[in-house]
GROMACS .gro file of N, CA and C in nm:
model
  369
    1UNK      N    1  21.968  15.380   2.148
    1UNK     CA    2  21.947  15.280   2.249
    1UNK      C    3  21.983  15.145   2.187
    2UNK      N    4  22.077  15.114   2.257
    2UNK     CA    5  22.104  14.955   2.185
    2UNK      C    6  22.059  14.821   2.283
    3UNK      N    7  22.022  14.768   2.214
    3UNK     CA    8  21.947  14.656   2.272
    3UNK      C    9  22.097  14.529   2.245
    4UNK      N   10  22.031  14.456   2.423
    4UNK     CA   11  22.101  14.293   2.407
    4UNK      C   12  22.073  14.251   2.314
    5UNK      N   13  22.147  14.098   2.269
    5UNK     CA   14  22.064  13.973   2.237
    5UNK      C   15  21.979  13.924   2.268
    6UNK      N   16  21.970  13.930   2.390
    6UNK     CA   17  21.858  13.842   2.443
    6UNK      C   18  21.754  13.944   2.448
    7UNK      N   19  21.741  14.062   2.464
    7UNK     CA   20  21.641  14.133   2.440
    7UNK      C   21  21.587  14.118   2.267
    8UNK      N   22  21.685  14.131   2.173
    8UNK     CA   23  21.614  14.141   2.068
    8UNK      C   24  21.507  14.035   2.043
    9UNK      N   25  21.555  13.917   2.082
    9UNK     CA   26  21.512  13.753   2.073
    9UNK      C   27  21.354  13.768   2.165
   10UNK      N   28  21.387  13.792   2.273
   10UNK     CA   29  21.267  13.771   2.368
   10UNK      C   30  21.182  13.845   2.392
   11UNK      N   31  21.147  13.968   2.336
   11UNK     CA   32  21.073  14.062   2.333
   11UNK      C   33  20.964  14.054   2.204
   12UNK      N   34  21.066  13.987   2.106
   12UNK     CA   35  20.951  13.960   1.978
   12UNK      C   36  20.880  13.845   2.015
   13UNK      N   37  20.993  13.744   2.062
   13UNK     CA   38  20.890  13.618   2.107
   13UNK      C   39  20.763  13.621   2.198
   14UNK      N   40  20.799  13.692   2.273
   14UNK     CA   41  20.693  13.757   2.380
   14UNK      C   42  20.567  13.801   2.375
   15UNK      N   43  20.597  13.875   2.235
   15UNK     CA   44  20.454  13.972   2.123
   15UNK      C   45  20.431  13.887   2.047
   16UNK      N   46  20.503  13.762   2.022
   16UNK     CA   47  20.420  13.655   1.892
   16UNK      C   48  20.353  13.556   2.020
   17UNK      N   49  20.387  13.540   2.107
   17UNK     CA   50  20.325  13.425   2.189
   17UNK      C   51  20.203  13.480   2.255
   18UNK      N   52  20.203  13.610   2.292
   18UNK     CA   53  20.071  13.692   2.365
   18UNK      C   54  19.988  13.735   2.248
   19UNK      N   55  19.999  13.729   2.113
   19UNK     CA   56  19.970  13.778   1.974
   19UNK      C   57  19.865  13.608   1.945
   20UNK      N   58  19.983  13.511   1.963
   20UNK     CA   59  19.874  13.398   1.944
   20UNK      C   60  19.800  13.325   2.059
   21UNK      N   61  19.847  13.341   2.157
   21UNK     CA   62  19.736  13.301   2.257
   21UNK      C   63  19.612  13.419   2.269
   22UNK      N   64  19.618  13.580   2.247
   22UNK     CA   65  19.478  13.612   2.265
   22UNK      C   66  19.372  13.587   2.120
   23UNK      N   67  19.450  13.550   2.001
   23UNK     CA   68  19.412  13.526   1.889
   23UNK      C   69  19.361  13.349   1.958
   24UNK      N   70  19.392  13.301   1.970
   24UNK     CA   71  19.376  13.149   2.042
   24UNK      C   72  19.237  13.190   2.197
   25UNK      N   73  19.268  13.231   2.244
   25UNK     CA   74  19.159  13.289   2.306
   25UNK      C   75  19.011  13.330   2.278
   26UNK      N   76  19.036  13.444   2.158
   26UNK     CA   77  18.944  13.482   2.081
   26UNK      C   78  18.851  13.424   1.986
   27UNK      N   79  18.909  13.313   1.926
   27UNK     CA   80  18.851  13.174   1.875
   27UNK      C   81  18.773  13.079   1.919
   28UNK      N   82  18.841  13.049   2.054
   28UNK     CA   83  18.812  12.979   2.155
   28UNK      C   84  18.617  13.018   2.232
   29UNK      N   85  18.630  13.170   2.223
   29UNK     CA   86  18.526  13.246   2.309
   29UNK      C   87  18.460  13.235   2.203
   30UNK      N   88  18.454  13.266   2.081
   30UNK     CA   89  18.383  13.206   1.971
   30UNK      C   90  18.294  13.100   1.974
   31UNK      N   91  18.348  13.058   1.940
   31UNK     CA   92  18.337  12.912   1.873
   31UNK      C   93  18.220  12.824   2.030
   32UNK      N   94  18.294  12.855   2.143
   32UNK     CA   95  18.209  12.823   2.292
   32UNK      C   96  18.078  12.894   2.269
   33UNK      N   97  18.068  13.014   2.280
   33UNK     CA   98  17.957  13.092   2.252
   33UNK      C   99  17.889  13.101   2.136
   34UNK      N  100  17.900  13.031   2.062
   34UNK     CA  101  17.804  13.020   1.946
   34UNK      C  102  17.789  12.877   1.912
   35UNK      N  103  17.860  12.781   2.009
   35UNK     CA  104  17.792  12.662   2.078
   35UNK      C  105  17.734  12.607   2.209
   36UNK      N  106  17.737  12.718   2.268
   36UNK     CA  107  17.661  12.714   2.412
   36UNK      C  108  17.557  12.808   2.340
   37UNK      N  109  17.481  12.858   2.244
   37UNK     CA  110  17.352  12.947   2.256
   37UNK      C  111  17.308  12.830   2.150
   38UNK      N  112  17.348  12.751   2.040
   38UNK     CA  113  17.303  12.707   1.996
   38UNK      C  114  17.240  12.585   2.035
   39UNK      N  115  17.312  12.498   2.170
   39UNK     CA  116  17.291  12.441   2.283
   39UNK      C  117  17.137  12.469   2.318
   40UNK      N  118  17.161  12.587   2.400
   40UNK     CA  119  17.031  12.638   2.474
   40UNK      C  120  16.958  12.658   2.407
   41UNK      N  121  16.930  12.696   2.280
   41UNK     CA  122  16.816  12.698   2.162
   41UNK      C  123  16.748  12.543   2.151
   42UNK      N  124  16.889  12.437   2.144
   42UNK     CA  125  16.788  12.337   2.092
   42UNK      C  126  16.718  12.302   2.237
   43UNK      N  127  16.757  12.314   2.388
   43UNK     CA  128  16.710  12.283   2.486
   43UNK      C  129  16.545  12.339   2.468
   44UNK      N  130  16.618  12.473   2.421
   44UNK     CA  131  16.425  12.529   2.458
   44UNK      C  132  16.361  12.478   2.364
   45UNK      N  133  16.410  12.462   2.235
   45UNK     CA  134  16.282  12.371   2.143
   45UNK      C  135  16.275  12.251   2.207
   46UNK      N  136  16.343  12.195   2.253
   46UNK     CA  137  16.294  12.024   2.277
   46UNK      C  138  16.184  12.073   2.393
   47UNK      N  139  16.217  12.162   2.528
   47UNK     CA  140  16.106  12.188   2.592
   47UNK      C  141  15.956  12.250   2.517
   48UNK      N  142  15.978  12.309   2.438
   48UNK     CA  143  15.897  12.361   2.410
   48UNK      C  144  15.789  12.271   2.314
   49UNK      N  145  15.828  12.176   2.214
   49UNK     CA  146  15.788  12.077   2.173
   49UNK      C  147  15.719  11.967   2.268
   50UNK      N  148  15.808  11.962   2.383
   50UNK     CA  149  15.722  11.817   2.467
   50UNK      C  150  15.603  11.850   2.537
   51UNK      N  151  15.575  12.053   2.589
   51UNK     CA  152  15.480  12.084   2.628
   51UNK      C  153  15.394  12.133   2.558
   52UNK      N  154  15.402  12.102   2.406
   52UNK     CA  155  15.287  12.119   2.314
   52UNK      C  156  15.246  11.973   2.301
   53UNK      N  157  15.322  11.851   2.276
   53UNK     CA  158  15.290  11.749   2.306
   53UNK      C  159  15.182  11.724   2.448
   54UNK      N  160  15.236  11.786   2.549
   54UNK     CA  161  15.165  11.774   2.714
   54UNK      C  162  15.008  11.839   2.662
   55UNK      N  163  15.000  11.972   2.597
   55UNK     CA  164  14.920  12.007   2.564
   55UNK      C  165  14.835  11.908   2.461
   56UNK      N  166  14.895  11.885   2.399
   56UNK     CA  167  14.775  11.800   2.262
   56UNK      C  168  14.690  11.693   2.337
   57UNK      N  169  14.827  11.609   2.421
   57UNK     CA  170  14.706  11.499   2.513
   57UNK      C  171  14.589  11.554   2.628
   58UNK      N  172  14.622  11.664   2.661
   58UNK     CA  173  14.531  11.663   2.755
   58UNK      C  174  14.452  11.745   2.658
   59UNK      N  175  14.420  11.830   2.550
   59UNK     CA  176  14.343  11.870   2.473
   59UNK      C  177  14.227  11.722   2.420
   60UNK      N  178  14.289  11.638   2.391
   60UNK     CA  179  14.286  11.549   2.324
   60UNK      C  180  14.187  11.443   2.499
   61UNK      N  181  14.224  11.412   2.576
   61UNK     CA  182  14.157  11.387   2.675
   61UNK      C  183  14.015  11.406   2.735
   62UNK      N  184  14.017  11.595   2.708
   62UNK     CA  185  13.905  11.688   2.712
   62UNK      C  186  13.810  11.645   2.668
   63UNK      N  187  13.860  11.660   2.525
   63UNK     CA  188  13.768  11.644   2.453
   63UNK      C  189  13.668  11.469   2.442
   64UNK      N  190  13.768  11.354   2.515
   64UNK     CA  191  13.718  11.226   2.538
   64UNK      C  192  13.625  11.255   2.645
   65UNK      N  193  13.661  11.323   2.738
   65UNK     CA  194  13.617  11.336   2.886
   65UNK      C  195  13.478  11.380   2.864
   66UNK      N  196  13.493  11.500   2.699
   66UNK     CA  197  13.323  11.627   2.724
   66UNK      C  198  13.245  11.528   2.657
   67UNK      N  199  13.277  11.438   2.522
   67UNK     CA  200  13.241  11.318   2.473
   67UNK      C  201  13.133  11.246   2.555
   68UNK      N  202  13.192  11.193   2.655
   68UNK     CA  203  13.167  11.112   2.719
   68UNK      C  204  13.022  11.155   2.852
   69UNK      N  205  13.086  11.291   2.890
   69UNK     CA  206  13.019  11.317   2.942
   69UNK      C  207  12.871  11.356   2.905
   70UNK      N  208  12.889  11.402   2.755
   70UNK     CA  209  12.755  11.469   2.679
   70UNK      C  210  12.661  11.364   2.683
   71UNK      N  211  12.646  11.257   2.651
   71UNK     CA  212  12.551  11.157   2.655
   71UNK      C  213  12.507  11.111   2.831
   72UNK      N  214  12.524  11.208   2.914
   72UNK     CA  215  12.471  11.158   3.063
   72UNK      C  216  12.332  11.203   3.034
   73UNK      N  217  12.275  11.134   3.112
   73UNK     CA  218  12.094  11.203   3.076
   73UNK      C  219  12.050  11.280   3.138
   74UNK      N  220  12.134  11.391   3.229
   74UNK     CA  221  12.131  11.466   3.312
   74UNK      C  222  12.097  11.589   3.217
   75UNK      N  223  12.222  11.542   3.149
   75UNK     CA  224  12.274  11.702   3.051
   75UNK      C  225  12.116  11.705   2.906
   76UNK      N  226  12.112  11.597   2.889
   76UNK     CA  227  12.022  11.535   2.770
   76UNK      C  228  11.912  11.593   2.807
   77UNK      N  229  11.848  11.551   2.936
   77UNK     CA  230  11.730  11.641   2.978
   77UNK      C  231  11.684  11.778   3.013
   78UNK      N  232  11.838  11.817   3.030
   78UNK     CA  233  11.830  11.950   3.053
   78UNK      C  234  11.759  12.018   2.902
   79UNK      N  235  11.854  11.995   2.823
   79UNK     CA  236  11.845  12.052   2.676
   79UNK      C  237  11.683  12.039   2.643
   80UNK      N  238  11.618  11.923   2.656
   80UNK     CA  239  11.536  11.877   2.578
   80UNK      C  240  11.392  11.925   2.704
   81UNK      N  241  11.427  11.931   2.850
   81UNK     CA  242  11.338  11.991   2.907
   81UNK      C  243  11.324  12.144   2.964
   82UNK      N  244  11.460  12.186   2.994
   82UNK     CA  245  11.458  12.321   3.048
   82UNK      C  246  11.423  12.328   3.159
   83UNK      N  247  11.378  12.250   3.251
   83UNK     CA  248  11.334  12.281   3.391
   83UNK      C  249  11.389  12.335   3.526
   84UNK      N  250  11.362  12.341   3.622
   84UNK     CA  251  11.412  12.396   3.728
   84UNK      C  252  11.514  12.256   3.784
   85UNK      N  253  11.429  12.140   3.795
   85UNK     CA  254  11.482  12.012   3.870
   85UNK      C  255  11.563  11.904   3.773
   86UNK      N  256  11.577  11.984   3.663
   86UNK     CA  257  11.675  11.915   3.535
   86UNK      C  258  11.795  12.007   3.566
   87UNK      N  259  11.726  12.097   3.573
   87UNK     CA  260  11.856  12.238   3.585
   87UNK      C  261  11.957  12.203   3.731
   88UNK      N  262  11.908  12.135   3.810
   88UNK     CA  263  11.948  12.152   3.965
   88UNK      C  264  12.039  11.978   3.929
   89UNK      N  265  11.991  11.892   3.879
   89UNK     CA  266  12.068  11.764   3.797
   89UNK      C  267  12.188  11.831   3.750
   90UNK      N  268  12.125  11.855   3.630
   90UNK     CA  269  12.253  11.892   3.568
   90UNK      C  270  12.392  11.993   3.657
   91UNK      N  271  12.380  12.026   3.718
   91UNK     CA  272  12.442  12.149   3.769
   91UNK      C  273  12.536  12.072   3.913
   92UNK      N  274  12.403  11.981   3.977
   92UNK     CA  275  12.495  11.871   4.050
   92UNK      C  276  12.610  11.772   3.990
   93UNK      N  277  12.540  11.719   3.852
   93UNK     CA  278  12.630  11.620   3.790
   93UNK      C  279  12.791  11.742   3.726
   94UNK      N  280  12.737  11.863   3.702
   94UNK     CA  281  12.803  11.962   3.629
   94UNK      C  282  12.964  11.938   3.771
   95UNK      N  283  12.872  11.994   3.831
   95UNK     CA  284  13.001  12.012   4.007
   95UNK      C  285  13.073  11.880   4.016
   96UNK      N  286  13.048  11.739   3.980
   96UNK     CA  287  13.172  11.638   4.025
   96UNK      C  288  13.239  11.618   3.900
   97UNK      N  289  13.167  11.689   3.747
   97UNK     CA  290  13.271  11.677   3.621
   97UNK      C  291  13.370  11.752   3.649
   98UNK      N  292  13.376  11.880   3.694
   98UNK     CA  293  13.469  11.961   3.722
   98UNK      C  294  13.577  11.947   3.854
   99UNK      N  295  13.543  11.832   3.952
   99UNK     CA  296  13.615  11.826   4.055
   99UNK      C  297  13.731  11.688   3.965
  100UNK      N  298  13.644  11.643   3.858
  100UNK     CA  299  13.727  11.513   3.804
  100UNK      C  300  13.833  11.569   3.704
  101UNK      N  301  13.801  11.664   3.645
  101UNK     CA  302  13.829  11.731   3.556
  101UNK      C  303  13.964  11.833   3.577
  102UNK      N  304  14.065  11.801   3.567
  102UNK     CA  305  14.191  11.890   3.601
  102UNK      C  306  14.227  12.019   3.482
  103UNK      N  307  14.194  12.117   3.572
  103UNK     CA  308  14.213  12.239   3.454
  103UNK      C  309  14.139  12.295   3.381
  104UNK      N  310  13.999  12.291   3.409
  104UNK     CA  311  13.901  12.326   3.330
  104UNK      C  312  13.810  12.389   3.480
  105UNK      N  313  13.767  12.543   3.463
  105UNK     CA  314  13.753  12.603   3.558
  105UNK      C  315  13.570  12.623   3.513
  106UNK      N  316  13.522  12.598   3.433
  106UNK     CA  317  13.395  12.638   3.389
  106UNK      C  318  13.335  12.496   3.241
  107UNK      N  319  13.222  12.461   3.302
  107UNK     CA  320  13.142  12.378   3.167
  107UNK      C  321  12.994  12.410   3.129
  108UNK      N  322  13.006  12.447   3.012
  108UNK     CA  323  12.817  12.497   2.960
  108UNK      C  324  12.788  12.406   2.906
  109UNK      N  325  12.685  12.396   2.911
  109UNK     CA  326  12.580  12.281   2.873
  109UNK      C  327  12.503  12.339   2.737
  110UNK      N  328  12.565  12.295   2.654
  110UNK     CA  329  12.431  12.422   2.496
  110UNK      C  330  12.410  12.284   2.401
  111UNK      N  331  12.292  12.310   2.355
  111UNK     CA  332  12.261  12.265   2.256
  111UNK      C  333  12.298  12.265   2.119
  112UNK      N  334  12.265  12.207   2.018
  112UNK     CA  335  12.339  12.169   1.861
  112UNK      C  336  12.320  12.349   1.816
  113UNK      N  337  12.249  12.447   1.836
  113UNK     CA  338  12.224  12.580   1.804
  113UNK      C  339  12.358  12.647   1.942
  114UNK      N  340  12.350  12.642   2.003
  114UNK     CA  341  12.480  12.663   2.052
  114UNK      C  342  12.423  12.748   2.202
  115UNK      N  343  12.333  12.756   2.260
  115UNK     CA  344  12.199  12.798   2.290
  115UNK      C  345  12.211  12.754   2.430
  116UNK      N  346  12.285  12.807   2.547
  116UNK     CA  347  12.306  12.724   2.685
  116UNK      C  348  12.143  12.808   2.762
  117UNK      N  349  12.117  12.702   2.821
  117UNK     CA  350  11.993  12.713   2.941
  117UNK      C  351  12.035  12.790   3.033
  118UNK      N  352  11.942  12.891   3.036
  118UNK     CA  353  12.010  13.037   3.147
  118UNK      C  354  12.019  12.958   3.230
  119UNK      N  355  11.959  12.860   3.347
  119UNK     CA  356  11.997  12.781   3.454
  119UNK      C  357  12.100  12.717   3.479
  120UNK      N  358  12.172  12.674   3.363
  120UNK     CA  359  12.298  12.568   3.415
  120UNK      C  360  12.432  12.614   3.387
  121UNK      N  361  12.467  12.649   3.531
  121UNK     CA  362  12.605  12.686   3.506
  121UNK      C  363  12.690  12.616   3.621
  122UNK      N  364  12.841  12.628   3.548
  122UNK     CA  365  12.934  12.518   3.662
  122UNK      C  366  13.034  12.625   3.716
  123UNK      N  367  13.123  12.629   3.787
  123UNK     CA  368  13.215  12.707   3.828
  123UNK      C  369  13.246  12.799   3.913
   0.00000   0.00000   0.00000
């Protein structure tokens, strides 16, 4: 079988140009894909960082909020009296901490022994 000129010429050129464009291709899909995942990695750490941040402040809030709240003399009397009409205080004042309170579905009232009054519960 004897081949043209122009066949010999354009048939190799043909296999070096489809030879380096899928080699050019193949690089290409590379190099994209192992900078589009490395992309989306740092996306999810930066999310994931700002909602541990979201978390620390409102951890950090809580804990101003239970602070604050511990010294009401509602809660103070409860501890120190135990009664029915300390218990019914506390449990009222208990119900508008928790309506103020975003995200916190339950609050016990215990003493420095750790020791909550069967009566006072929120939630």
């Amino acid at each position: 079988m004897k081949w043209s000129l122009k066949k010999k010429i354009l048939l190799p050129t043909i296999a070096l140009i489809v030879l380096v464009m899928g080699t050019s291709a193949g690089i290409t899909y590379l190099v994209s894909t192992k900078t589009l995942n490395q992309d989306a990695l740092d996306q999810l750490t930066l999310i994931c960082k700002s909602r541990v941040e979201i978390i620390d402040v409102w951890i950090d809030d809580v804990k101003t909020l239970m602070g604050t709240a511990a010294t009401r003399s509602a809660y103070q009397a409860v501890l120190r009296e135990n009664t029915e009409d300390a218990s019914k205080k506390a449990n009222a004042e208990l119900g508008e901490l928790l309506k103020i309170a975003v995200g916190i579905s339950y609050i016990h009232v215990a003493n420095g022994q750790g020791q909550v009054p069967h009566h006072v519960e929120s939630g």
